[in-house]
PDB file of C-alpha atoms and ligand atoms in Angstrom:
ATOM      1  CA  UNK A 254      29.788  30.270 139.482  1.00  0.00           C
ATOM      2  CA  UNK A 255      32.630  30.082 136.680  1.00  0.00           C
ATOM      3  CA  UNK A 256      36.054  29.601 137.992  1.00  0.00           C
ATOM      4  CA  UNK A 257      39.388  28.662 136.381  1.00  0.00           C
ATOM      5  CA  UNK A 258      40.884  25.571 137.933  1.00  0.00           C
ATOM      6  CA  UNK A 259      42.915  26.129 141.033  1.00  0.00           C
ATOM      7  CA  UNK A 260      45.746  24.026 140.588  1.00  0.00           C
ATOM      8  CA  UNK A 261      45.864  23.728 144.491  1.00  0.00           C
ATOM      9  CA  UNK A 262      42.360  22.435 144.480  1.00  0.00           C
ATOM     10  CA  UNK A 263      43.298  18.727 144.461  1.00  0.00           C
ATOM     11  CA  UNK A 264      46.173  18.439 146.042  1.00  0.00           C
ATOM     12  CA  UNK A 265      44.429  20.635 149.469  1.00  0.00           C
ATOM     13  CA  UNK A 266      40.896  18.838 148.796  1.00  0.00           C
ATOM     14  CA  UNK A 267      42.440  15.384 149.222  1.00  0.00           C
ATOM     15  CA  UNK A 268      44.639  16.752 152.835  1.00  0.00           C
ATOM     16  CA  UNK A 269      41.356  17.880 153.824  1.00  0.00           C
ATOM     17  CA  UNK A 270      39.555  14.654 153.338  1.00  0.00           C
ATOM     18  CA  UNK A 271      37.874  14.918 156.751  1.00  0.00           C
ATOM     19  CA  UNK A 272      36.565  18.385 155.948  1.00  0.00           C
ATOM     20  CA  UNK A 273      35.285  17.827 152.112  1.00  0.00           C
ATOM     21  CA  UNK A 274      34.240  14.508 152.038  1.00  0.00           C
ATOM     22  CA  UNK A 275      35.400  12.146 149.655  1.00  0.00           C
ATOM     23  CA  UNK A 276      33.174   9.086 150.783  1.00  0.00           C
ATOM     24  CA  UNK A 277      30.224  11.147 151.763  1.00  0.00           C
ATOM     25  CA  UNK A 278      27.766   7.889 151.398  1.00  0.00           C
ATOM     26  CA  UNK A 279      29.566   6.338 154.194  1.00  0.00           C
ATOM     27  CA  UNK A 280      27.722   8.303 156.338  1.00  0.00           C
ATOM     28  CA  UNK A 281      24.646   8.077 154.258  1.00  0.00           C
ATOM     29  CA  UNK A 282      21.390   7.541 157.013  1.00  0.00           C
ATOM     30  CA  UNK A 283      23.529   8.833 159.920  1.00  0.00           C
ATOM     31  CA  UNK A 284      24.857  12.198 159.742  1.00  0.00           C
ATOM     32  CA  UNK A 285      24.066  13.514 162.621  1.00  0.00           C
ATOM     33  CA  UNK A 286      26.563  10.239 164.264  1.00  0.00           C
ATOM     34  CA  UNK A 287      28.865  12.248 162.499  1.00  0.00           C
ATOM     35  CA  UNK A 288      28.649  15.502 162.891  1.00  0.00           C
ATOM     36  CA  UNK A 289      27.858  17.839 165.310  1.00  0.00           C
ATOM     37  CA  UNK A 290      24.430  19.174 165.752  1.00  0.00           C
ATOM     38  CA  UNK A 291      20.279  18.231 166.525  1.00  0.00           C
ATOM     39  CA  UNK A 292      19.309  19.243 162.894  1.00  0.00           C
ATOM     40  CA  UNK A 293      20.505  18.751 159.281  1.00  0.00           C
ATOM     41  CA  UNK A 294      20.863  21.841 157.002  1.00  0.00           C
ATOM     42  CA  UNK A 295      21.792  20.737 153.356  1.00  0.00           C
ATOM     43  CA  UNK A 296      22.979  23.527 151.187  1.00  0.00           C
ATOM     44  CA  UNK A 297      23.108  22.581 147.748  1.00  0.00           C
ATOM     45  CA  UNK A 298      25.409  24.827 145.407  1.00  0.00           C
ATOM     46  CA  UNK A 299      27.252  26.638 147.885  1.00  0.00           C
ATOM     47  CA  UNK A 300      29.904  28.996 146.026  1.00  0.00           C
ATOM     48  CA  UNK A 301      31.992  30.084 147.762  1.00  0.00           C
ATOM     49  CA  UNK A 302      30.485  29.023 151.285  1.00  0.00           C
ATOM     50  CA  UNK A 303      30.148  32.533 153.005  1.00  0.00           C
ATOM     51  CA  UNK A 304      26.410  31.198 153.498  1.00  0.00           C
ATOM     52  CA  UNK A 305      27.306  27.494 154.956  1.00  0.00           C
ATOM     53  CA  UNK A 306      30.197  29.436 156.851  1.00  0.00           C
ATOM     54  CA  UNK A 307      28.454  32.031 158.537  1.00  0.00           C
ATOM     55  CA  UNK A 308      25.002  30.325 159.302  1.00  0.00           C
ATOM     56  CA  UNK A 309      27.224  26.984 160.850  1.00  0.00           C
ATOM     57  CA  UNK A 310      29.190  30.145 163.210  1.00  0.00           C
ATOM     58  CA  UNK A 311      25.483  31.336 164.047  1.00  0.00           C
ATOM     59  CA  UNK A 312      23.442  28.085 164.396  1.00  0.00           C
ATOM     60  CA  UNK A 313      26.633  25.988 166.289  1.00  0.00           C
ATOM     61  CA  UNK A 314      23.926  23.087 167.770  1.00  0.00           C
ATOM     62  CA  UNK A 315      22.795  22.669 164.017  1.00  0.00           C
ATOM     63  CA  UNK A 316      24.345  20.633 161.147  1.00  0.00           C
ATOM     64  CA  UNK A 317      25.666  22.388 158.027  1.00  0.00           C
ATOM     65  CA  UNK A 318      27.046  20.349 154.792  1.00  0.00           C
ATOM     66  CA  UNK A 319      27.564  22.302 152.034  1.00  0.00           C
ATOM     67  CA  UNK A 320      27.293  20.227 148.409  1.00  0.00           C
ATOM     68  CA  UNK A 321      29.312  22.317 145.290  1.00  0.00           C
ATOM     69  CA  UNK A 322      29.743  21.028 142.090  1.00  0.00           C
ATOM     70  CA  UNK A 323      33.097  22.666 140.847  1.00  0.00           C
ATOM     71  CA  UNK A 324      35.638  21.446 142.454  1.00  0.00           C
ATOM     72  CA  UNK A 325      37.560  25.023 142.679  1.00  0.00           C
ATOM     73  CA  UNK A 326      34.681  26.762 143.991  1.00  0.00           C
ATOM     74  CA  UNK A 327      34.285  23.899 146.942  1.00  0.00           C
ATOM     75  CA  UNK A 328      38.493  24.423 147.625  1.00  0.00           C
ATOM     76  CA  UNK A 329      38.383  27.812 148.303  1.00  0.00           C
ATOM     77  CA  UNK A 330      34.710  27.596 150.196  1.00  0.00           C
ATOM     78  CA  UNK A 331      36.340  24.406 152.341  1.00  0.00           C
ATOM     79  CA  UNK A 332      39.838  26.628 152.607  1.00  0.00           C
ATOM     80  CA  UNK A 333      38.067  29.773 153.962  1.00  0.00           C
ATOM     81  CA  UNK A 334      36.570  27.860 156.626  1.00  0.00           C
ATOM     82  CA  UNK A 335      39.500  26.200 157.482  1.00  0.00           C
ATOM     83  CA  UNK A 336      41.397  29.501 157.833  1.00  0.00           C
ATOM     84  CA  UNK A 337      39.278  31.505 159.543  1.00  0.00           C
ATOM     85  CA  UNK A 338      39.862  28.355 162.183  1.00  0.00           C
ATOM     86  CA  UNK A 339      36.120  28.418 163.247  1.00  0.00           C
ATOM     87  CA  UNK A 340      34.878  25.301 164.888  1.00  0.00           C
ATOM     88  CA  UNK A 341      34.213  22.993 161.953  1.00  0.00           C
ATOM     89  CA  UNK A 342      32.673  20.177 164.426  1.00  0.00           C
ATOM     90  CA  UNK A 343      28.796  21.123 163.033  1.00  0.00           C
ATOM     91  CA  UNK A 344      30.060  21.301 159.444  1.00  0.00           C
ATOM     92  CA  UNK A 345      31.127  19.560 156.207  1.00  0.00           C
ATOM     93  CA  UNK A 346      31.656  19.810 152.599  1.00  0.00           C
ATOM     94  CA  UNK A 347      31.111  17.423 149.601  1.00  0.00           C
ATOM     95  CA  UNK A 348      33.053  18.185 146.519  1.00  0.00           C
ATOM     96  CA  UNK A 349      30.426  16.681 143.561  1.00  0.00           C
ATOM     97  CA  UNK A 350      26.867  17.315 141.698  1.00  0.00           C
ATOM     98  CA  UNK A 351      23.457  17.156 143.388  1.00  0.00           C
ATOM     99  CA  UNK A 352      22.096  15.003 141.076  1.00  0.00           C
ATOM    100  CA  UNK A 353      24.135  11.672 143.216  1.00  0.00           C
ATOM    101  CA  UNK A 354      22.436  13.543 146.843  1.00  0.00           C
ATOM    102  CA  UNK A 355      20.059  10.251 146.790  1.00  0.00           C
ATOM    103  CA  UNK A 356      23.469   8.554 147.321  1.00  0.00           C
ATOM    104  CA  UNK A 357      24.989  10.434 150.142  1.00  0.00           C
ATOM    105  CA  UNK A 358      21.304  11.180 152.527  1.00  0.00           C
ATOM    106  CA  UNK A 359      19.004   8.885 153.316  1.00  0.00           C
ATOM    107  CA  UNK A 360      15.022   8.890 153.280  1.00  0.00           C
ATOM    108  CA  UNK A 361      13.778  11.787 155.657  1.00  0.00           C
ATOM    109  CA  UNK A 362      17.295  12.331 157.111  1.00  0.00           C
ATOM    110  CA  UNK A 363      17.303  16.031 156.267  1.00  0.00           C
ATOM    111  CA  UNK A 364      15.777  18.938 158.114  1.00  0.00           C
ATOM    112  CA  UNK A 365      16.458  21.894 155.546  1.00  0.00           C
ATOM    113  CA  UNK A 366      17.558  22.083 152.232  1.00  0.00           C
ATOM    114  CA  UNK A 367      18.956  25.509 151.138  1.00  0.00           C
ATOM    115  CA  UNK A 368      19.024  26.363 147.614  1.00  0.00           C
ATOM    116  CA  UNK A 369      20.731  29.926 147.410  1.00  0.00           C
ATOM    117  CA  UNK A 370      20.728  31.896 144.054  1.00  0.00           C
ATOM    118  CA  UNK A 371      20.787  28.653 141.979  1.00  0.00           C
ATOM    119  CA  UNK A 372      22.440  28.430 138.310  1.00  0.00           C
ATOM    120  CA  UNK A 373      18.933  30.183 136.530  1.00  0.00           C
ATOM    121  CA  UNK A 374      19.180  28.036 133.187  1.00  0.00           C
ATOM    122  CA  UNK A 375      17.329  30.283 131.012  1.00  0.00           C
ATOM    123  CA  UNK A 376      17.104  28.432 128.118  1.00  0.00           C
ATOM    124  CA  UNK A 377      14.204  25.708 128.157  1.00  0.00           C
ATOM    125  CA  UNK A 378      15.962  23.216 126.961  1.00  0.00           C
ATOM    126  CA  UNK A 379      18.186  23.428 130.355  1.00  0.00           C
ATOM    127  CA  UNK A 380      15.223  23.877 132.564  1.00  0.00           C
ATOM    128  CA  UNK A 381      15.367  19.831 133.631  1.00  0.00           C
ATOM    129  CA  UNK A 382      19.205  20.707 134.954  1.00  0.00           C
ATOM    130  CA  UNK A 383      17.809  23.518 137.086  1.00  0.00           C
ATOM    131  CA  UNK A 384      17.965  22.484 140.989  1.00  0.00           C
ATOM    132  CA  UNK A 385      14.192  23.297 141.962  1.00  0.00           C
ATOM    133  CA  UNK A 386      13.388  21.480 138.627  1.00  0.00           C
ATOM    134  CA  UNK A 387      10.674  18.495 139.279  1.00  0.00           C
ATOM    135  CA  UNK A 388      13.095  15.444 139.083  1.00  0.00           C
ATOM    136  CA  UNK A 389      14.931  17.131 141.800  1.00  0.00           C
ATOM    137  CA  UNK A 390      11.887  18.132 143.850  1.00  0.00           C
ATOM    138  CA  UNK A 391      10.694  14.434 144.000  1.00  0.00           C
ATOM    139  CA  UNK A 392      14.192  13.609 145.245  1.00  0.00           C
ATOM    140  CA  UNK A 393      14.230  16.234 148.049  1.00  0.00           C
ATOM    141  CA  UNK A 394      10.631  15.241 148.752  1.00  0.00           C
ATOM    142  CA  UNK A 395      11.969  11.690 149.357  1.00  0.00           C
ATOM    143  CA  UNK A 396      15.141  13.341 151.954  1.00  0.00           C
ATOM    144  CA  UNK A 397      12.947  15.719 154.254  1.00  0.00           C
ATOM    145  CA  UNK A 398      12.221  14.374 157.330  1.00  0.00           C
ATOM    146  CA  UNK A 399       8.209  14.856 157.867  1.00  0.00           C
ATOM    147  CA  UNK A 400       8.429  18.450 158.729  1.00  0.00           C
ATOM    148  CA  UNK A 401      11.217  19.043 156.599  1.00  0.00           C
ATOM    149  CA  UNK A 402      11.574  21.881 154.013  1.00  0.00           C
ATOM    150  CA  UNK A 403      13.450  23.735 151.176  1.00  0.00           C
ATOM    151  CA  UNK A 404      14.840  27.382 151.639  1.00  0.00           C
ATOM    152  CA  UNK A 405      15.283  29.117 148.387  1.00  0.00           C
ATOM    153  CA  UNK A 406      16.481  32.804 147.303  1.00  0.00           C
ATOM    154  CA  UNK A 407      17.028  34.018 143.878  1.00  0.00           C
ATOM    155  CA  UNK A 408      17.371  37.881 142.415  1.00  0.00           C
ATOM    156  CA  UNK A 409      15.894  36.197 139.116  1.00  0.00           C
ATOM    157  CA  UNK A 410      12.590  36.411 138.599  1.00  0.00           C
ATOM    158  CA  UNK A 411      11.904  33.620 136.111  1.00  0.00           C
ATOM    159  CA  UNK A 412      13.487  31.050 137.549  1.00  0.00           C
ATOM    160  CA  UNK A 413      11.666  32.393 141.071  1.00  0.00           C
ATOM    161  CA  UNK A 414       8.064  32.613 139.347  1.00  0.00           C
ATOM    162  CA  UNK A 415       8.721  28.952 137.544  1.00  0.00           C
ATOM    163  CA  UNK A 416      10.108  27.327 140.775  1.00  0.00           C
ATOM    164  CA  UNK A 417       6.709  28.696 142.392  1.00  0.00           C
ATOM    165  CA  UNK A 418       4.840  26.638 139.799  1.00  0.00           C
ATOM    166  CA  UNK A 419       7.391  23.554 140.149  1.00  0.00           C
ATOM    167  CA  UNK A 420       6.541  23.293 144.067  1.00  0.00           C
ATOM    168  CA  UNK A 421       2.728  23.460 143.456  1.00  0.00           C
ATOM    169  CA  UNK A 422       3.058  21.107 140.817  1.00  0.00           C
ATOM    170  CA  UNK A 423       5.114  18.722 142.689  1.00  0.00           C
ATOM    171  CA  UNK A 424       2.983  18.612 145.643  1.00  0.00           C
ATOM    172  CA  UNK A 425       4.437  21.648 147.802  1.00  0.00           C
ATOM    173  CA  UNK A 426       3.102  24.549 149.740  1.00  0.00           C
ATOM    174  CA  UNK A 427       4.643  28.166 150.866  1.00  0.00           C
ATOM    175  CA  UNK A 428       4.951  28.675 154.290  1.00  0.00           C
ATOM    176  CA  UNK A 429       7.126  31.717 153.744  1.00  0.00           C
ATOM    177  CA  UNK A 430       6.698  34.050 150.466  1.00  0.00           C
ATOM    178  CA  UNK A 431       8.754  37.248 149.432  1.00  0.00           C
ATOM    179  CA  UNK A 432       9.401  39.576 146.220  1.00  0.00           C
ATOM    180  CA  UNK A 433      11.318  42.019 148.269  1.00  0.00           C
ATOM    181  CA  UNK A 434      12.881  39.543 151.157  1.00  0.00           C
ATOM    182  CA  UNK A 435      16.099  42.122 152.258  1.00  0.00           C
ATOM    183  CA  UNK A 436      13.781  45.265 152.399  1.00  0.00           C
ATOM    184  CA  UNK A 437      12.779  44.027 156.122  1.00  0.00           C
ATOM    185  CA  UNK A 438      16.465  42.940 158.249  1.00  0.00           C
ATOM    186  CA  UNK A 439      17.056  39.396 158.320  1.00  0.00           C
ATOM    187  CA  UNK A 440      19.752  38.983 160.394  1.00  0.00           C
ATOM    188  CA  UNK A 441      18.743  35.447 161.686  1.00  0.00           C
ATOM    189  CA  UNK A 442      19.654  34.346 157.776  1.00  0.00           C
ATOM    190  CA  UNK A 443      23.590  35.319 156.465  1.00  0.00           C
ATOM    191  CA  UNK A 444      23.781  36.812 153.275  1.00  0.00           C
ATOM    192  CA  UNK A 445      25.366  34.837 150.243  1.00  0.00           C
ATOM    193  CA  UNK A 446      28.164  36.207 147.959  1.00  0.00           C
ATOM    194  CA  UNK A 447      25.451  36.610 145.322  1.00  0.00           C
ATOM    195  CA  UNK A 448      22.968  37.996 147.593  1.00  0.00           C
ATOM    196  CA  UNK A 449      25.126  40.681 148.484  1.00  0.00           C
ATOM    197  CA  UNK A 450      26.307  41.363 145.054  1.00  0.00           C
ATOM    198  CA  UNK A 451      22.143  42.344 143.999  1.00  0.00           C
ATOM    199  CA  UNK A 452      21.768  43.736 147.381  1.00  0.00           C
ATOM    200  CA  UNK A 453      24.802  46.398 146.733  1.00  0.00           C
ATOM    201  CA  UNK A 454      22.829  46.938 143.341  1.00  0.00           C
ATOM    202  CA  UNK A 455      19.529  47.574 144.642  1.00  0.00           C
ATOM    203  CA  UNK A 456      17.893  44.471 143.028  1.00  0.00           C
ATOM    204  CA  UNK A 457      14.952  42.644 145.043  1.00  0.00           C
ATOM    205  CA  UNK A 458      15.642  38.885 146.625  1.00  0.00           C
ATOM    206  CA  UNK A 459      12.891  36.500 145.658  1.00  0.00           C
ATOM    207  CA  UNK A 460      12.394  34.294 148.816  1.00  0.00           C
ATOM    208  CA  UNK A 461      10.387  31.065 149.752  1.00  0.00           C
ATOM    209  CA  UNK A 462       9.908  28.440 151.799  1.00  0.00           C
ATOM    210  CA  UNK A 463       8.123  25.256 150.830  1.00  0.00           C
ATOM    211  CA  UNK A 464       6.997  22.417 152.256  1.00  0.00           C
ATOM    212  CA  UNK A 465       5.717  19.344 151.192  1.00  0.00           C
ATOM    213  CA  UNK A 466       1.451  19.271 151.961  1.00  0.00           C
ATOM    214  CA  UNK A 467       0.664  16.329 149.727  1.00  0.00           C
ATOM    215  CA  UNK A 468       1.860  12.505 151.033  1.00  0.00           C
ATOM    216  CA  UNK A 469       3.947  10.533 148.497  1.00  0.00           C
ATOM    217  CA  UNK A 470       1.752   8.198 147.682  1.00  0.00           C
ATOM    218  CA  UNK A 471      -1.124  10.723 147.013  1.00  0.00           C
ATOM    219  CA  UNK A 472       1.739  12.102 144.332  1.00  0.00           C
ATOM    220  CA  UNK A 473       0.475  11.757 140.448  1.00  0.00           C
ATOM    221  CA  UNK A 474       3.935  10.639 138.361  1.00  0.00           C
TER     222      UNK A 474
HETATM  223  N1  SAM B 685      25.011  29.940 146.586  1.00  0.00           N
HETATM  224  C1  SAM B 685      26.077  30.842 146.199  1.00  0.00           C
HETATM  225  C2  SAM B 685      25.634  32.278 146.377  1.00  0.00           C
HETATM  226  O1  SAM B 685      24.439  32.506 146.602  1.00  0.00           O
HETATM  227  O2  SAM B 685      26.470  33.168 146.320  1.00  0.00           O
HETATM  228  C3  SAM B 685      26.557  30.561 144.763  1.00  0.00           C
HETATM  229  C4  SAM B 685      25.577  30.831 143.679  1.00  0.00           C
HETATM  230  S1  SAM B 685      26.189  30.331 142.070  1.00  0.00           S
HETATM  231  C5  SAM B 685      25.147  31.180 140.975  1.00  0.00           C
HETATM  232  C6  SAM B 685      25.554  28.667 141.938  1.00  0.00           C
HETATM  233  C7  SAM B 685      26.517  27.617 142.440  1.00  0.00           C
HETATM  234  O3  SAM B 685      25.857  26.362 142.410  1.00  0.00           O
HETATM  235  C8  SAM B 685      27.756  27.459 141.550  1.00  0.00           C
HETATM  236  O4  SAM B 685      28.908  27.509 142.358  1.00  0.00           O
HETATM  237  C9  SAM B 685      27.584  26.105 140.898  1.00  0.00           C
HETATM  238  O5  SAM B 685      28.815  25.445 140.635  1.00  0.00           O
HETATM  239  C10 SAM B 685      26.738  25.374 141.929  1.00  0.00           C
HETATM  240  N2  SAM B 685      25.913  24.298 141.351  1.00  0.00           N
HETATM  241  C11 SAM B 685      25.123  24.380 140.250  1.00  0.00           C
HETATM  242  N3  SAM B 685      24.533  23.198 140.000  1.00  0.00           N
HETATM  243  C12 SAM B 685      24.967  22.341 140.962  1.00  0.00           C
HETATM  244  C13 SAM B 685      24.729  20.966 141.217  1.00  0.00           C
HETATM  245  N4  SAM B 685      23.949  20.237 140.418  1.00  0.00           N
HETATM  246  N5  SAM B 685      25.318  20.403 142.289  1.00  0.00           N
HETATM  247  C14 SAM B 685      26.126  21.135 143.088  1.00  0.00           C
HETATM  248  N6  SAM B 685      26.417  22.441 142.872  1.00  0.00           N
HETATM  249  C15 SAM B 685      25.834  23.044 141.840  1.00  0.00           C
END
């Protein structure tokens, strides 16, 4: 999601440092100390945060932390939840890039990670920076608690038929499995802001859920 700089991002993110993190590896190994809730949802690239903001309103005994790169785009996710003065107790932010989440979770601390209509880096040479790419598959592998496993809906079809072949490369199985995921109601799963903008345009959701079937040690690098 592009976004000019808000010029009230900093000043707001650093009076909500309880809300948006700013030492998230503090509490690296013991979320759920932290926060509020019997399971950990990770949602990594969250926009604007209607998803993270809805599904923490509708799942209140579960854990919700929402990780967004751009700084902006976290402000205004972090400052709609703190407007709509909703209970935030089962729900943070972290203002950075996935690529430091090895910092911030420990091994097999997370329940779900949700990737939701993920940056599609078209170009190959971009592919690696893509957030169902391998590298990143073998670090979620490493943060799913046995049982654990990754949520992910797209409207684009490459990146959905290439993620398919990432997982089953890297050592991951479907447990869930959709070219058309919105034509049957979902209303146990909230809607994103890009989900409803391909919705509203008639466009099919590409859904999945993986899970990892092979042990890590069984893994060939
Ligand atoms: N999930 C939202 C939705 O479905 O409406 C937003 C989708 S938008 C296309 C992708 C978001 O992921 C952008 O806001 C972008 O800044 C964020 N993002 C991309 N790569 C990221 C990374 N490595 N770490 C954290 N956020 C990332």
């Amino acid at each position: 999601m592009r976004m000019r700089k808000k010029k009230w991002a900093e000043p707001w993110l650093e009076a909500h440092a309880d809300y948006v993190l700013t030492k998230p590896e503090e509490w690296r190994g013991r979320w759920l100390e932290n926060i509020k809730g019997n399971i950990l949802h990770v949602e990594i690239g969250t926009g604007k945060g209607d998803y993270l903001n809805h599904m923490a309103v509708m799942y209140p005994d579960e854990a919700w932390v929402g990780i967004e790169k751009d700084r902006s785009v976290a402000a205004v996710a972090a400052r709609k939840a703190v407007e709509e003065g909703t209970d935030l107790s089962n729900r943070r932010m972290i203002a950075g890039d996935a690529e430091h989440v090895e910092e911030w979770f420990g091994e097999q601390e997370i329940d779900v990670i949700h990737l939701n209509f993920s940056d599609p880096w078209p170009k190959k040479h971009y592919h690696k920076r893509r957030l169902s790419s391998a590298s990143f598959l073998a670090v979620y592998r490493r943060l799913l608690k046995k049982g654990g496993m990754i949520r992910m809906k797209t409207d684009n079809k490459d990146l959905f038929e290439d993620s398919v072949l990432y997982f089953l490369q890297n050592g991951f199985t479907f447990t869930e499995f959709s070219v058309d995921y919105r034509r049957k109601p979902h209303p146990e799963d909230a809607v994103t802001e890009y989900e409803n903008r391909f919705m509203e345009l008639g466009q099919p959701i590409y859904q999945l859920c993986a899970v990892p079937c092979i042990k890590d040690e069984d893994m060939v690098e």
